[in-house]
């Protein structure tokens, strides 16, 4: 390669360097801007997605319990057996352990199925909502959010006794359900947990409240 050719290459390199410099600066500024936007919007996105997921999870849990109750046609007597003495007074109350355990297992399975089928369209967060501006809430395309997987689903029985009048006690058999799902957000998997208590049976007991009421196990099987 001759001397003139080498000088020409050097001149072209010197001229192209200033032209490429603004592009590099622009790219760097764009990266910084995107990072700042992500830092600002990420907490809003996670909060909005978590709130939506909890609402849908609670609805799914309630629907699963109601559906199981309707399918089985269960009543208070299926959960609790009340024994009375010769005078008609309540002598004892016994949990129907086997039936209670079977129903609880059915509910846990039904809840897991419903949570795994949560609609991703309902979990999407519109870009307008992420701006925090009330006028833009719900506007624009949605940031995709979907259920990545369903975590542990547990259920336990709780017995609640409250006064319902003179010598009357309201007994409620509640099922407390704790469930966790993992949401797939852009660049993150977010765990969301919700606890929901659903009344599965209740009755008004007439008469004095004996100590045996309090001997019902919390788990009820």
Coordinates of C-alpha atoms in Angstrom, one line a residue:
X1 CA 0.0 0.0 0.0
X2 CA 1.4 3.4 -1.0
X3 CA 1.9 6.4 1.2
X4 CA -0.9 8.3 -0.4
X5 CA -3.4 5.5 0.3
X6 CA -2.3 5.3 3.9
X7 CA -2.8 9.0 4.4
X8 CA -6.3 8.7 2.8
X9 CA -7.3 6.0 5.2
X10 CA -6.1 8.0 8.2
X11 CA -8.1 11.0 7.0
X12 CA -11.3 9.0 6.6
X13 CA -10.9 7.5 10.1
X14 CA -10.5 11.0 11.6
X15 CA -13.5 12.3 9.8
X16 CA -15.8 9.3 10.7
X17 CA -14.9 9.5 14.5
X18 CA -16.7 12.8 15.1
X19 CA -19.7 11.5 13.2
X20 CA -19.9 8.3 15.3
X21 CA -19.4 10.1 18.6
X22 CA -23.0 11.6 18.8
X23 CA -24.5 8.2 18.0
X24 CA -22.6 6.7 20.9
X25 CA -23.7 9.5 23.3
X26 CA -27.3 9.1 22.1
X27 CA -27.3 5.4 22.7
X28 CA -25.8 5.9 26.2
X29 CA -28.4 8.5 27.1
X30 CA -31.2 6.2 25.8
X31 CA -29.9 3.4 28.1
X32 CA -29.8 5.8 31.1
X33 CA -33.3 7.0 30.3
X34 CA -34.7 3.5 30.0
X35 CA -33.1 2.6 33.3
X36 CA -34.6 5.7 35.0
X37 CA -38.1 4.9 33.6
X38 CA -37.8 1.3 34.7
X39 CA -36.7 2.3 38.2
X40 CA -39.7 4.6 38.5
X41 CA -42.3 2.4 36.9
X42 CA -41.3 -1.0 38.3
X43 CA -42.7 -0.4 41.8
X44 CA -46.0 0.8 40.3
X45 CA -46.1 -2.2 38.0
X46 CA -45.5 -4.7 40.8
X47 CA -48.0 -3.0 43.1
X48 CA -50.7 -2.9 40.4
X49 CA -50.1 -6.5 39.3
X50 CA -50.0 -7.8 42.9
X51 CA -53.3 -6.0 43.7
X52 CA -55.0 -7.4 40.6
X53 CA -53.7 -10.9 41.3
X54 CA -55.0 -10.8 44.9
X55 CA -58.4 -9.7 43.8
X56 CA -58.6 -12.5 41.2
X57 CA -57.2 -15.1 43.6
X58 CA -59.8 -14.2 46.3
X59 CA -62.6 -14.6 43.7
X60 CA -61.1 -17.9 42.5
X61 CA -60.9 -19.2 46.1
X62 CA -64.5 -18.2 46.9
X63 CA -65.8 -19.7 43.7
X64 CA -63.9 -23.0 44.3
X65 CA -65.4 -23.4 47.8
X66 CA -68.9 -22.6 46.7
X67 CA -68.6 -25.0 43.8
X68 CA -67.4 -27.8 46.1
X69 CA -70.2 -27.2 48.6
X70 CA -72.8 -27.3 45.8
X71 CA -71.4 -30.4 44.2
X72 CA -71.3 -32.3 47.5
X73 CA -74.6 -30.8 48.8
X74 CA -73.0 -30.4 52.3
X75 CA -74.8 -28.9 55.3
X76 CA -73.8 -28.1 58.9
X77 CA -74.5 -31.7 60.0
X78 CA -71.9 -33.0 57.6
X79 CA -69.2 -31.1 59.4
X80 CA -70.3 -31.2 63.0
X81 CA -72.3 -33.8 65.1
X82 CA -74.2 -32.4 68.1
X83 CA -75.1 -34.7 70.9
X84 CA -77.9 -33.7 73.3
X85 CA -78.8 -35.1 76.8
X86 CA -82.1 -36.4 77.9
X87 CA -83.3 -32.8 78.6
X88 CA -82.5 -31.7 75.1
X89 CA -79.5 -29.7 76.1
X90 CA -76.3 -29.8 74.0
X91 CA -73.9 -32.2 75.7
X92 CA -71.1 -32.3 73.2
X93 CA -70.1 -31.3 69.7
X94 CA -67.8 -33.6 67.5
X95 CA -66.0 -32.8 64.3
X96 CA -66.7 -35.3 61.5
X97 CA -63.0 -35.7 60.9
X98 CA -63.0 -38.0 57.8
X99 CA -65.6 -35.9 55.9
X100 CA -63.9 -32.7 56.9
X101 CA -60.5 -33.9 55.6
X102 CA -62.0 -35.1 52.4
X103 CA -63.8 -31.8 51.7
X104 CA -60.7 -29.8 52.6
X105 CA -58.6 -31.8 50.1
X106 CA -61.2 -31.3 47.4
X107 CA -61.2 -27.5 48.0
X108 CA -57.4 -27.3 47.9
X109 CA -57.3 -29.2 44.6
X110 CA -60.1 -27.0 43.1
X111 CA -58.4 -23.8 44.2
X112 CA -55.1 -24.9 42.6
X113 CA -56.9 -25.6 39.3
X114 CA -58.6 -22.2 39.3
X115 CA -55.5 -20.3 40.1
X116 CA -53.5 -22.0 37.3
X117 CA -56.2 -20.9 34.9
X118 CA -56.2 -17.2 35.8
X119 CA -56.7 -15.1 32.7
X120 CA -53.6 -13.2 31.7
X121 CA -55.7 -10.6 30.0
X122 CA -57.2 -9.6 33.3
X123 CA -53.8 -9.4 34.9
X124 CA -52.4 -7.0 32.3
X125 CA -51.5 -3.5 33.5
X126 CA -52.3 -0.6 31.1
X127 CA -49.4 1.8 30.5
X128 CA -51.6 4.7 31.4
X129 CA -52.0 3.2 34.9
X130 CA -48.3 3.0 35.3
X131 CA -47.9 6.8 34.9
X132 CA -49.8 7.4 38.1
X133 CA -52.0 10.0 36.4
X134 CA -55.8 9.5 37.2
X135 CA -56.8 10.7 33.7
X136 CA -54.6 8.1 32.0
X137 CA -55.6 5.2 34.3
X138 CA -56.6 2.2 32.2
X139 CA -55.5 3.8 28.9
X140 CA -53.0 2.4 26.4
X141 CA -51.7 -1.0 25.7
X142 CA -51.2 -3.4 28.7
X143 CA -47.9 -4.7 30.1
X144 CA -48.1 -8.4 29.9
X145 CA -48.4 -10.2 33.2
X146 CA -49.2 -13.9 33.5
X147 CA -49.2 -16.7 36.1
X148 CA -45.9 -18.4 35.9
X149 CA -46.8 -21.1 38.4
X150 CA -49.0 -21.9 41.4
X151 CA -47.2 -22.4 44.7
X152 CA -48.5 -24.1 47.8
X153 CA -52.2 -24.0 48.6
X154 CA -53.2 -24.9 52.2
X155 CA -56.5 -24.9 54.1
X156 CA -57.4 -25.2 57.8
X157 CA -60.7 -25.1 59.7
X158 CA -61.6 -22.5 62.3
X159 CA -64.6 -22.6 64.6
X160 CA -66.2 -19.2 65.5
X161 CA -68.8 -18.8 68.2
X162 CA -70.7 -15.6 68.6
X163 CA -73.7 -14.6 70.6
X164 CA -76.9 -14.6 68.6
X165 CA -79.3 -13.6 71.4
X166 CA -80.5 -14.8 74.7
X167 CA -79.2 -18.4 75.2
X168 CA -78.4 -18.5 71.5
X169 CA -75.0 -19.1 70.0
X170 CA -74.1 -18.8 66.3
X171 CA -71.5 -21.4 65.4
X172 CA -69.6 -20.9 62.1
X173 CA -67.3 -23.4 60.6
X174 CA -64.8 -21.5 58.5
X175 CA -62.2 -22.7 56.1
X176 CA -59.1 -20.5 56.0
X177 CA -57.2 -20.9 52.7
X178 CA -53.7 -19.6 52.0
X179 CA -52.5 -19.6 48.4
X180 CA -49.5 -18.4 46.5
X181 CA -49.0 -17.8 42.8
X182 CA -45.9 -16.6 40.9
X183 CA -46.5 -13.8 38.4
X184 CA -44.2 -13.4 35.4
X185 CA -43.4 -9.7 34.9
X186 CA -40.9 -8.3 32.5
X187 CA -37.6 -9.4 33.9
X188 CA -39.0 -10.7 37.2
X189 CA -41.0 -13.5 38.8
X190 CA -43.1 -12.0 41.6
X191 CA -44.6 -14.2 44.3
X192 CA -48.1 -13.1 45.5
X193 CA -49.9 -14.6 48.5
X194 CA -53.4 -14.2 49.6
X195 CA -55.4 -15.5 52.6
X196 CA -59.1 -15.9 52.4
X197 CA -61.6 -17.2 55.1
X198 CA -64.8 -18.7 53.8
X199 CA -67.7 -19.9 55.9
X200 CA -68.7 -23.4 54.9
X201 CA -71.3 -24.1 57.5
X202 CA -73.2 -22.4 60.3
X203 CA -76.1 -22.9 62.7
X204 CA -77.7 -21.2 65.7
X205 CA -77.5 -23.4 68.8
X206 CA -80.2 -22.8 71.4
X207 CA -79.3 -23.2 75.0
X208 CA -76.3 -22.7 77.3
X209 CA -72.9 -22.9 75.8
X210 CA -71.1 -25.9 77.4
X211 CA -67.3 -26.1 77.7
X212 CA -67.3 -28.9 75.1
X213 CA -67.9 -26.3 72.4
X214 CA -64.3 -25.1 73.0
X215 CA -62.9 -28.6 72.6
X216 CA -63.4 -28.6 68.8
X217 CA -60.0 -28.9 67.2
X218 CA -59.0 -25.9 65.1
X219 CA -57.9 -28.2 62.2
X220 CA -61.2 -30.2 62.2
X221 CA -59.3 -32.9 60.3

